[in-house]
Coordinates of C-alpha atoms in Angstrom, one line a residue:
M8 CA 0.0 0.0 0.0
V9 CA 1.2 3.5 -0.9
P10 CA -1.5 5.7 0.5
G11 CA 0.8 8.6 1.5
I12 CA 1.8 11.6 -0.6
A13 CA 5.4 12.8 -0.6
S14 CA 6.2 16.4 0.4
D15 CA 6.8 17.4 -3.3
G16 CA 3.2 16.2 -4.0
Q17 CA 4.4 13.8 -6.7
G18 CA 5.8 10.6 -5.0
R19 CA 3.8 8.0 -3.1
L20 CA 4.7 6.7 0.3
C21 CA 4.0 3.5 2.2
T22 CA 2.2 3.6 5.5
D23 CA 5.4 3.5 7.6
C24 CA 7.1 6.3 5.7
A25 CA 4.0 8.4 5.7
G26 CA 3.5 7.8 9.4
I27 CA 0.0 6.5 9.0
P28 CA -1.1 4.7 12.1
G29 CA -2.9 1.4 12.1
D30 CA -2.5 -2.3 11.2
Y31 CA -3.4 -3.0 7.6
L32 CA -2.2 -6.6 7.4
C33 CA -4.9 -9.2 6.7
T34 CA -5.0 -11.6 9.7
R35 CA -5.5 -14.6 7.3
C36 CA -3.3 -14.1 4.3
G37 CA -0.9 -11.5 5.7
E38 CA -1.1 -9.2 2.7
E39 CA -1.3 -5.5 3.3
G40 CA -4.4 -3.8 2.2
R41 CA -7.7 -2.3 3.2
K42 CA -9.6 -4.6 5.6
Q43 CA -13.2 -5.4 4.8
R44 CA -14.4 -7.5 7.7
K45 CA -13.1 -8.9 11.0
G46 CA -9.5 -8.1 10.1
L47 CA -9.8 -9.8 6.7
C48 CA -8.9 -8.2 3.4
S49 CA -11.4 -8.1 0.5
R50 CA -9.9 -11.1 -1.3
C51 CA -10.2 -13.3 1.8
V52 CA -13.8 -12.2 2.4
L53 CA -14.6 -12.9 -1.2
T54 CA -13.0 -16.3 -0.9
E55 CA -15.2 -17.2 2.0
R56 CA -18.3 -16.3 0.0
L57 CA -17.2 -18.2 -3.1
D58 CA -16.4 -21.3 -0.9
E59 CA -20.1 -21.2 0.2
L60 CA -21.6 -20.4 -3.2
L61 CA -19.6 -22.7 -5.5
N62 CA -19.4 -25.8 -3.3
D63 CA -21.2 -28.9 -4.6
G64 CA -22.9 -29.7 -1.3
T65 CA -19.9 -31.8 0.0
G66 CA -17.9 -28.8 1.3
R67 CA -15.6 -28.7 -1.8
I68 CA -15.8 -26.6 -4.9
R69 CA -17.4 -28.3 -7.8
P70 CA -14.5 -29.5 -9.9
E71 CA -15.8 -28.1 -13.2
L72 CA -16.0 -24.6 -11.5
I73 CA -12.5 -24.4 -10.1
A74 CA -11.4 -22.2 -13.0
L75 CA -14.2 -19.8 -12.3
Y76 CA -13.5 -19.9 -8.5
D77 CA -9.8 -19.1 -9.1
G78 CA -10.5 -16.4 -11.6
L79 CA -12.9 -14.5 -9.5
R80 CA -10.6 -14.7 -6.4
Q81 CA -7.7 -13.3 -8.4
A82 CA -9.6 -10.3 -9.7
T83 CA -7.6 -7.0 -9.3
R84 CA -10.7 -5.5 -7.6
P85 CA -12.2 -8.2 -5.4
R86 CA -14.7 -5.8 -3.9
S87 CA -16.5 -5.5 -7.2
I88 CA -16.9 -9.3 -7.4
F89 CA -18.0 -9.3 -3.7
T90 CA -20.7 -6.8 -4.6
W91 CA -21.8 -8.8 -7.6
T92 CA -22.0 -12.1 -5.7
G93 CA -24.0 -10.4 -2.9
R94 CA -27.0 -10.1 -5.2
E95 CA -29.7 -12.6 -4.4
R96 CA -30.3 -13.5 -8.0
V97 CA -26.6 -14.1 -8.6
Q98 CA -26.3 -16.3 -5.5
R99 CA -29.3 -18.3 -6.7
L100 CA -27.7 -18.9 -10.1
L101 CA -24.3 -19.9 -8.7
R102 CA -25.8 -22.4 -6.3
A103 CA -27.9 -23.9 -9.1
I104 CA -24.9 -24.7 -11.2
A105 CA -22.7 -25.7 -8.2
H106 CA -25.3 -28.1 -6.9
G107 CA -26.1 -29.5 -10.3
Q108 CA -29.7 -28.4 -10.3
V109 CA -29.3 -27.6 -14.0
P110 CA -26.8 -29.1 -16.4
L111 CA -23.6 -27.1 -16.8
T112 CA -24.3 -26.5 -20.5
H113 CA -25.6 -23.7 -22.6
E114 CA -29.0 -25.5 -22.7
G115 CA -29.0 -25.8 -18.9
L116 CA -28.4 -22.0 -18.5
N117 CA -31.3 -21.3 -20.9
Q118 CA -33.6 -22.8 -18.2
L119 CA -32.5 -20.1 -15.7
T120 CA -33.7 -16.5 -15.1
P121 CA -33.3 -13.5 -15.1
P122 CA -31.9 -13.3 -18.7
R123 CA -29.4 -10.5 -18.0
A124 CA -27.8 -12.1 -15.0
V125 CA -27.7 -15.4 -16.8
A126 CA -26.0 -13.7 -19.8
Y127 CA -23.3 -12.2 -17.6
L128 CA -22.7 -15.6 -15.9
R129 CA -22.6 -17.3 -19.3
D130 CA -19.9 -14.9 -20.4
L131 CA -17.8 -15.7 -17.4
L132 CA -18.2 -19.4 -17.9
M133 CA -17.1 -19.1 -21.5
H134 CA -14.2 -16.8 -20.6
Y135 CA -12.8 -19.3 -18.2
G136 CA -13.2 -22.2 -20.6
I137 CA -15.9 -24.0 -18.7
L138 CA -18.4 -23.7 -21.5
P139 CA -17.7 -23.6 -25.2
R140 CA -17.8 -20.2 -26.8
I141 CA -21.0 -19.1 -28.6
D142 CA -22.0 -15.7 -29.6
R143 CA -23.7 -13.9 -26.8
H144 CA -26.1 -11.7 -28.9
L145 CA -27.1 -14.8 -31.0
T146 CA -28.0 -16.7 -27.8
L147 CA -30.0 -13.8 -26.4
F148 CA -31.8 -13.4 -29.7
E149 CA -32.7 -17.1 -29.9
R150 CA -34.1 -17.0 -26.4
W151 CA -36.1 -13.9 -27.2
L152 CA -37.4 -15.4 -30.4
E153 CA -38.7 -18.5 -28.6
H154 CA -40.7 -16.5 -26.1
W155 CA -41.8 -14.0 -28.8
L156 CA -43.2 -16.6 -31.1
T157 CA -45.1 -18.3 -28.2
A158 CA -46.9 -15.0 -27.5
I159 CA -48.4 -14.8 -31.0
D160 CA -52.0 -15.9 -30.8
D161 CA -52.8 -16.3 -34.6
P162 CA -51.4 -19.7 -35.6
G163 CA -51.1 -18.8 -39.2
H164 CA -49.1 -15.7 -38.4
R165 CA -46.9 -17.6 -35.9
E166 CA -46.1 -20.4 -38.4
L167 CA -45.3 -17.9 -41.1
L168 CA -43.0 -15.7 -38.9
E169 CA -41.3 -18.8 -37.5
R170 CA -40.4 -19.9 -41.1
F171 CA -39.1 -16.4 -41.8
A172 CA -37.1 -16.4 -38.6
S173 CA -35.6 -19.8 -39.3
W174 CA -34.9 -19.6 -43.0
D175 CA -33.8 -16.0 -43.2
I176 CA -33.1 -14.2 -40.0
L177 CA -31.4 -16.9 -38.0
R178 CA -29.5 -18.2 -41.0
G179 CA -28.0 -14.7 -41.5
L180 CA -27.2 -14.2 -37.9
R181 CA -25.5 -17.5 -37.5
A182 CA -23.4 -16.9 -40.6
A183 CA -22.4 -13.5 -39.3
A184 CA -21.6 -15.0 -35.9
A185 CA -19.3 -17.5 -37.5
R186 CA -17.2 -14.7 -39.0
G187 CA -17.0 -12.6 -35.9
P188 CA -19.0 -11.4 -32.8
L189 CA -22.4 -10.0 -33.5
G190 CA -23.1 -6.5 -32.4
E191 CA -26.2 -5.3 -30.5
G192 CA -27.3 -3.4 -33.7
R193 CA -27.5 -6.6 -35.8
A194 CA -29.6 -8.4 -33.2
K195 CA -31.8 -5.3 -32.8
S196 CA -32.4 -5.1 -36.5
A197 CA -33.4 -8.7 -36.6
R198 CA -36.0 -8.1 -33.8
D199 CA -37.3 -5.0 -35.5
A200 CA -37.7 -6.9 -38.8
L201 CA -39.8 -9.6 -37.1
R202 CA -41.9 -7.2 -35.0
T203 CA -42.7 -5.1 -38.1
A204 CA -43.5 -8.1 -40.2
R205 CA -46.0 -9.2 -37.6
T206 CA -47.5 -5.7 -37.7
F207 CA -47.7 -5.9 -41.5
L208 CA -49.6 -9.2 -41.3
T209 CA -52.0 -7.8 -38.8
W210 CA -52.5 -4.7 -40.9
L211 CA -53.3 -6.8 -44.0
E212 CA -55.8 -8.8 -42.0
E213 CA -57.6 -5.7 -40.8
R214 CA -57.9 -4.6 -44.5
G215 CA -59.4 -8.0 -45.3
V216 CA -56.4 -9.0 -47.4
G217 CA -54.2 -12.0 -47.1
L218 CA -50.5 -12.2 -47.9
T219 CA -51.1 -14.2 -51.0
T220 CA -53.6 -11.7 -52.3
C221 CA -51.7 -8.6 -51.3
A222 CA -51.7 -6.1 -54.2
Q223 CA -49.4 -3.2 -55.1
A224 CA -52.0 -0.7 -53.8
D225 CA -51.8 -2.4 -50.4
L226 CA -48.1 -2.3 -50.3
D227 CA -48.0 1.3 -51.3
A228 CA -50.6 2.2 -48.6
W229 CA -48.6 0.3 -46.0
H230 CA -45.5 2.4 -46.6
A231 CA -47.3 5.7 -47.2
E232 CA -48.7 5.8 -43.7
A233 CA -45.3 5.7 -41.9
F234 CA -42.4 4.9 -44.2
W235 CA -39.5 4.9 -41.8
A236 CA -41.3 3.0 -39.0
R237 CA -42.4 0.3 -41.5
R238 CA -39.2 0.0 -43.5
P239 CA -37.9 -2.9 -41.3
A240 CA -40.7 -5.1 -42.8
Q241 CA -39.0 -4.9 -46.2
K242 CA -36.7 -7.8 -45.3
F243 CA -39.8 -10.0 -44.7
L244 CA -41.4 -8.7 -47.9
R245 CA -38.4 -9.7 -50.0
W246 CA -38.3 -13.1 -48.4
A247 CA -42.0 -13.7 -48.9
M248 CA -41.8 -12.8 -52.6
A249 CA -38.7 -15.0 -53.1
S250 CA -40.5 -17.8 -51.4
K251 CA -43.6 -17.3 -53.6
L252 CA -45.8 -16.6 -50.5
M253 CA -47.0 -13.3 -52.0
P254 CA -47.1 -11.8 -55.5
P255 CA -44.0 -10.2 -56.9
L256 CA -44.6 -6.5 -56.2
T257 CA -42.4 -3.4 -56.2
I258 CA -41.3 -2.4 -52.7
P259 CA -41.5 1.4 -52.3
S260 CA -38.1 3.0 -51.6
R261 CA -36.9 6.5 -50.7
N262 CA -33.5 7.9 -51.3
T263 CA -31.3 7.5 -48.2
M264 CA -28.6 10.0 -48.7
N265 CA -25.6 10.0 -46.3
P266 CA -26.0 12.4 -43.4
A267 CA -24.7 15.9 -44.1
P268 CA -21.0 16.1 -43.3
I269 CA -19.6 18.6 -40.9
S270 CA -17.3 21.2 -42.3
Q271 CA -13.6 20.5 -42.7
Q272 CA -12.9 23.2 -40.1
A273 CA -15.2 21.5 -37.6
R274 CA -13.5 18.2 -38.3
M275 CA -10.0 19.6 -37.7
T276 CA -11.2 21.2 -34.5
L277 CA -12.5 17.9 -33.2
L278 CA -9.2 16.2 -34.1
R279 CA -7.2 18.9 -32.3
R280 CA -9.5 18.5 -29.3
A281 CA -8.7 14.8 -29.2
L282 CA -5.0 15.6 -29.0
D283 CA -5.1 18.5 -26.6
D284 CA -8.1 18.1 -24.2
D285 CA -6.7 16.2 -21.3
D286 CA -10.0 16.6 -19.5
L287 CA -11.8 14.5 -22.1
D288 CA -12.0 10.7 -21.4
L289 CA -9.2 8.9 -23.3
V290 CA -11.8 6.5 -24.8
V291 CA -13.6 9.5 -26.4
R292 CA -10.4 11.0 -27.7
V293 CA -9.4 7.7 -29.5
L294 CA -13.0 7.4 -30.8
I295 CA -12.7 10.9 -32.3
V296 CA -9.5 9.9 -34.1
L297 CA -10.9 6.6 -35.5
T298 CA -14.1 8.3 -36.7
M299 CA -12.9 11.7 -37.8
M300 CA -9.6 10.6 -39.3
F301 CA -10.1 7.0 -40.4
A302 CA -13.9 7.2 -41.1
Q303 CA -14.6 4.0 -39.1
S304 CA -18.1 3.1 -37.9
L305 CA -18.7 2.6 -34.2
S306 CA -19.6 -1.1 -34.7
R307 CA -16.3 -1.8 -36.6
I308 CA -14.3 0.1 -33.9
S309 CA -15.7 -2.1 -31.2
R310 CA -14.3 -5.2 -32.9
L311 CA -10.7 -3.9 -33.1
T312 CA -8.1 -5.8 -31.1
L313 CA -4.5 -5.1 -30.0
D314 CA -3.4 -7.2 -32.9
D315 CA -4.8 -4.6 -35.3
L316 CA -2.1 -2.1 -34.0
I317 CA 1.1 -2.9 -35.9
E318 CA 4.4 -1.5 -34.9
D319 CA 7.2 -1.6 -37.5
Q320 CA 10.5 0.2 -36.9
G321 CA 8.9 2.7 -34.6
R322 CA 6.0 3.5 -36.9
L323 CA 2.4 2.6 -36.0
S324 CA -0.2 1.2 -38.5
I325 CA -3.7 0.1 -37.8
R326 CA -5.3 -2.8 -39.7
L327 CA -8.6 -1.5 -41.0
G328 CA -8.3 -3.0 -44.4
D329 CA -5.5 -4.3 -46.7
P330 CA -2.9 -3.0 -46.5
P331 CA -2.8 -1.6 -42.9
T332 CA -3.2 2.2 -42.7
P333 CA -0.3 4.3 -41.3
V334 CA -1.1 6.4 -38.2
P335 CA 0.7 9.7 -38.3
E336 CA 2.1 11.4 -35.2
P337 CA 0.9 12.7 -32.8
F338 CA -2.2 10.5 -33.2
A339 CA 0.0 7.4 -33.1
G340 CA 1.2 8.4 -29.6
L341 CA -2.4 8.8 -28.5
L342 CA -3.3 5.3 -29.7
R343 CA -0.2 3.9 -28.0
A344 CA -1.1 5.6 -24.7
F345 CA -4.6 4.3 -24.9
A346 CA -3.5 0.7 -25.7
A347 CA -1.3 0.8 -22.5
R348 CA -4.2 2.1 -20.3
R349 CA -7.2 0.3 -21.7
P350 CA -10.3 0.3 -19.4
N351 CA -12.2 -2.6 -17.8
L352 CA -9.1 -4.8 -17.2
T353 CA -9.2 -4.7 -13.4
T354 CA -12.1 -7.1 -12.7
A355 CA -12.4 -10.8 -13.2
T356 CA -14.3 -10.4 -16.5
N357 CA -11.6 -9.3 -18.9
P358 CA -8.0 -9.8 -17.7
G359 CA -5.7 -10.4 -20.6
A360 CA -8.4 -9.3 -23.1
R361 CA -7.1 -8.6 -26.6
W362 CA -9.9 -6.2 -27.5
L363 CA -8.8 -2.6 -28.1
F364 CA -11.9 -1.5 -26.2
P365 CA -12.6 -4.3 -23.6
G366 CA -16.1 -4.3 -22.2
R367 CA -17.5 -5.0 -18.8
R368 CA -18.7 -8.4 -19.8
A369 CA -16.3 -11.3 -19.9
G370 CA -14.8 -11.8 -23.3
Q371 CA -16.8 -9.0 -24.8
P372 CA -15.7 -5.6 -26.2
M373 CA -17.5 -2.3 -25.5
T374 CA -20.6 -1.9 -27.6
S375 CA -21.3 0.7 -30.3
D376 CA -24.2 1.9 -28.2
A377 CA -21.8 2.7 -25.3
F378 CA -19.5 4.5 -27.7
A379 CA -22.5 6.5 -29.1
R380 CA -23.6 7.6 -25.6
Q381 CA -20.1 8.8 -24.7
L382 CA -19.7 10.7 -27.9
R383 CA -23.1 12.4 -27.6
H384 CA -22.3 13.4 -24.0
A385 CA -19.0 15.0 -25.3
G386 CA -20.9 16.8 -28.1
V387 CA -19.2 14.9 -30.9
P388 CA -21.3 14.3 -34.1
A389 CA -19.8 10.9 -34.9
L390 CA -21.9 10.0 -37.9
N391 CA -21.7 13.4 -39.6
G392 CA -18.0 13.6 -38.8
R393 CA -17.4 10.1 -40.3
T394 CA -19.1 11.2 -43.5
A395 CA -16.9 14.3 -43.7
A396 CA -13.8 12.1 -43.2
I397 CA -14.8 9.7 -46.0
R398 CA -15.5 12.6 -48.4
Q399 CA -12.2 14.3 -47.6
L400 CA -10.3 11.1 -48.2
A401 CA -12.1 10.4 -51.4
L402 CA -11.0 13.9 -52.7
Q403 CA -7.3 13.0 -51.9
A404 CA -6.9 9.5 -53.4
P405 CA -8.7 7.1 -55.8
P406 CA -11.8 5.5 -54.2
A407 CA -10.4 2.0 -54.7
V408 CA -7.3 2.8 -52.7
V409 CA -9.3 4.5 -49.9
A410 CA -11.8 1.6 -49.8
R411 CA -9.1 -1.1 -49.4
M412 CA -7.2 0.8 -46.7
L413 CA -10.3 1.6 -44.6
G414 CA -12.1 -1.7 -45.1
Y415 CA -15.0 -0.3 -47.3
H416 CA -16.4 -1.7 -50.5
H417 CA -15.1 0.3 -53.5
V418 CA -18.6 0.9 -54.8
H419 CA -19.7 2.7 -51.7
I420 CA -16.6 4.9 -51.7
T421 CA -16.9 5.6 -55.4
A422 CA -20.5 6.8 -54.9
L423 CA -19.4 9.1 -52.0
A424 CA -16.6 10.4 -54.2
A425 CA -19.0 11.3 -56.9
E426 CA -21.3 13.1 -54.4
A427 CA -18.2 15.1 -53.2
G428 CA -17.2 16.0 -56.8
S429 CA -13.9 14.0 -56.5
P430 CA -11.7 14.1 -59.6
W431 CA -11.0 10.4 -58.9
S432 CA -14.7 9.4 -59.0
H433 CA -14.6 8.1 -62.6
Y434 CA -11.4 6.0 -62.3
A435 CA -11.9 2.3 -62.5
P436 CA -11.1 0.3 -59.4
D437 CA -8.6 -2.0 -61.1
D438 CA -6.5 1.0 -62.2
Y439 CA -5.0 1.1 -58.7
G440 CA -4.4 -2.6 -57.9
E441 CA -1.0 -2.0 -56.3

């Protein structure tokens, strides 16, 4: 312990050198630290609780849970684990798996409630190798889908929506999860598509029309009433037409232009703020650089890892596409500083995590929603700034080059270049293959 402050205000002093009275040695383990109860440190108090919660009824820790037991006890901040294990619902879950009341499998966890507490425990069990890894958002969606379908009274609608979910929604989510972790946005879009599809079927029924007899006038009227709110149903409509469950009709569309970019001056001001504003959270400063300089979406930023930062002879590059993109100074120094001080590494959930932005859940990165909240609070227009960054880059280099380095499709960047009036917008992608 170094709770004392040196006379110069800079150095830290131990209890003896600082003259702080008191005994700070744990009576059980002998380690110096803040005592929590009856002369015991937080780690020893936490160990007592885990001994009670994770034993299999014979007084010993269930063998399959030893990795979880050791991992929780070794947390840098044992008090946070003590607080978590003090909740009644968490204690009930831990006792259930320790006593074998449910199988120690993903299917067994699916029998437990409440969902959020179960999801957190599932992440821990996967993190410590007790359960095989599966995508968290996919699992939550599958559980939600089961309950949601059960609540649909109309058997015809339920059967149709179940087919849509199985053959289109779930197939897409599982394929995406096989490539990398799903984000919250992908799962939310899937739920929105199903809910809006159900609303569409009910709306048709109220008009006295079935899906097989739906006409173009019906489809136009559906979208005319509230186009943006009803747009999520278009995925269902395309699936239904492809499956010949409804006539081949034209789905109304509206031009979805990219959000108006901020000015180049505003963009430069934000980048200078990321460098100079020490009062701004370091996470926000790095997010500004990745959005305003490298035009990265928040969902893609959340999936970056330490392995995507590449040092070569003192020069830093970041792997956003192929080849990796050089990071100029002083922004490279900011990224290095952040990589050395990443958040959420002091609990039992993410020690040793490779995520560039580790989250609070075991094995999970911070979410794009969390990023968006922090940027809004700091007054940073991330989406408009990213649009400005893409346009500026498209004015400086051929779209194909920009697309490869930033991980975009060249068609998207070419379209943005044309909107921005780029002199490169008419160059063929293959002209810049090297």
